[in-house]
Coordinates of C-alpha atoms in Angstrom, one line a residue:
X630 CA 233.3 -79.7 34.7
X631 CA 236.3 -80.6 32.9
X632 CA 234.8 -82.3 29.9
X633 CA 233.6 -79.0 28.3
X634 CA 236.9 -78.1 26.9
X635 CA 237.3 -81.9 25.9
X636 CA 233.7 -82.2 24.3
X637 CA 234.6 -78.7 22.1
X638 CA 237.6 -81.3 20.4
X639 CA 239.3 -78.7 18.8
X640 CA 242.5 -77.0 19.6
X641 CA 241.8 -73.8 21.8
X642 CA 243.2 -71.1 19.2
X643 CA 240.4 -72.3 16.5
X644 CA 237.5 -72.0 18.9
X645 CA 234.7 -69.8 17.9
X646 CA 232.7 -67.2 20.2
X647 CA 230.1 -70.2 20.8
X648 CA 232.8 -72.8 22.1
X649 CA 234.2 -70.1 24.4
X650 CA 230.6 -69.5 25.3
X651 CA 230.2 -73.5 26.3
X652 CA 234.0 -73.5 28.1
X653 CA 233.1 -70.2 30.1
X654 CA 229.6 -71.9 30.9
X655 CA 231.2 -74.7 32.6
X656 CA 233.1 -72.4 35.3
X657 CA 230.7 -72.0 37.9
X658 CA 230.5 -68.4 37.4
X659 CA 228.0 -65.5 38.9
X660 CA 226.4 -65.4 35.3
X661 CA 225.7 -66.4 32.1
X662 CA 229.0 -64.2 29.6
X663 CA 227.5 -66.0 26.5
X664 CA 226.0 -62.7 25.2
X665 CA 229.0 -60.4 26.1
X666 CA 231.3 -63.2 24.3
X667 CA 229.6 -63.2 21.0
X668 CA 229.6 -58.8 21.5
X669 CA 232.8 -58.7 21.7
X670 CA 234.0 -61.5 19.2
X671 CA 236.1 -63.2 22.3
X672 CA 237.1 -66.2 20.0
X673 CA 239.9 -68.9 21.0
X674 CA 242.4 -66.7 19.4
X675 CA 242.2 -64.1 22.0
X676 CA 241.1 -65.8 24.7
X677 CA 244.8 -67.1 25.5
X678 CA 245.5 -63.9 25.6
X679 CA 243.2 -63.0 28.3
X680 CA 245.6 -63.6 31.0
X681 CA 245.4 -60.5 33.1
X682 CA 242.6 -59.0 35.8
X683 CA 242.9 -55.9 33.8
X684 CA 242.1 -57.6 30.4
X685 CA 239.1 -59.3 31.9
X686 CA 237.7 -56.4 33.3
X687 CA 238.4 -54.2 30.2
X688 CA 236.1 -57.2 28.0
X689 CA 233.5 -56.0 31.0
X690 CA 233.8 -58.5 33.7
X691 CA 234.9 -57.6 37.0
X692 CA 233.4 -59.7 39.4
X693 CA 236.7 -60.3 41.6
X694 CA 235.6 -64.5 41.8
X695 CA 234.4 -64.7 38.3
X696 CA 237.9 -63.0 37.1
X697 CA 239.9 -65.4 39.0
X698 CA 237.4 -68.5 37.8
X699 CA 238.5 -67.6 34.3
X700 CA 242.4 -66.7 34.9
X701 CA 242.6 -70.2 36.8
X702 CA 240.1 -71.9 34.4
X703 CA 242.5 -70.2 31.5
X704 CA 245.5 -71.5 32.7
X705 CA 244.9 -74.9 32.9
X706 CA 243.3 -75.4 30.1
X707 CA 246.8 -73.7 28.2
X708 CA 248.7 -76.5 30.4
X709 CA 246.7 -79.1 29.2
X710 CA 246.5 -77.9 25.2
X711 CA 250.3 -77.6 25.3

């Protein structure tokens, strides 16, 4: 679902921990991150920094599809913001 990151209307960079919440809920992953995203203060800031396996699994998710969900899911939404 393409629309989440749409729908947010802000520029990735001022998202909060619940709009990262809503773009990571429209991935298709194995679970619901919402709770580990708002731990861990994962706001838009850093997400465009997530860009690695290790960094993923470091924030504590290292399901080997849900990590590439979010490093593909990550990239084009950085294409598409730029």
């Amino acid at each position: 679902e393409d629309s989440a990151a749409s729908s947010i209307g802000k520029i990735v960079g001022e998202w909060n921990v619940e709009d990262v919440a809503k773009w990571m809920g429209s991935l298709s992953l194995s679970k619901d991150y919402s709770e580990l995203v708002k731990q861990n203060y994962l706001i838009g800031k850093v997400l465009c920094e997530m860009n690695s396996k290790s960094d993923w699994n470091d924030f504590g998710i290292s399901v080997f599809g849900d990590v590439r969900l979010l490093l593909s899911g990550l990239k084009q939404l950085i294409l598409k913001t730029e």
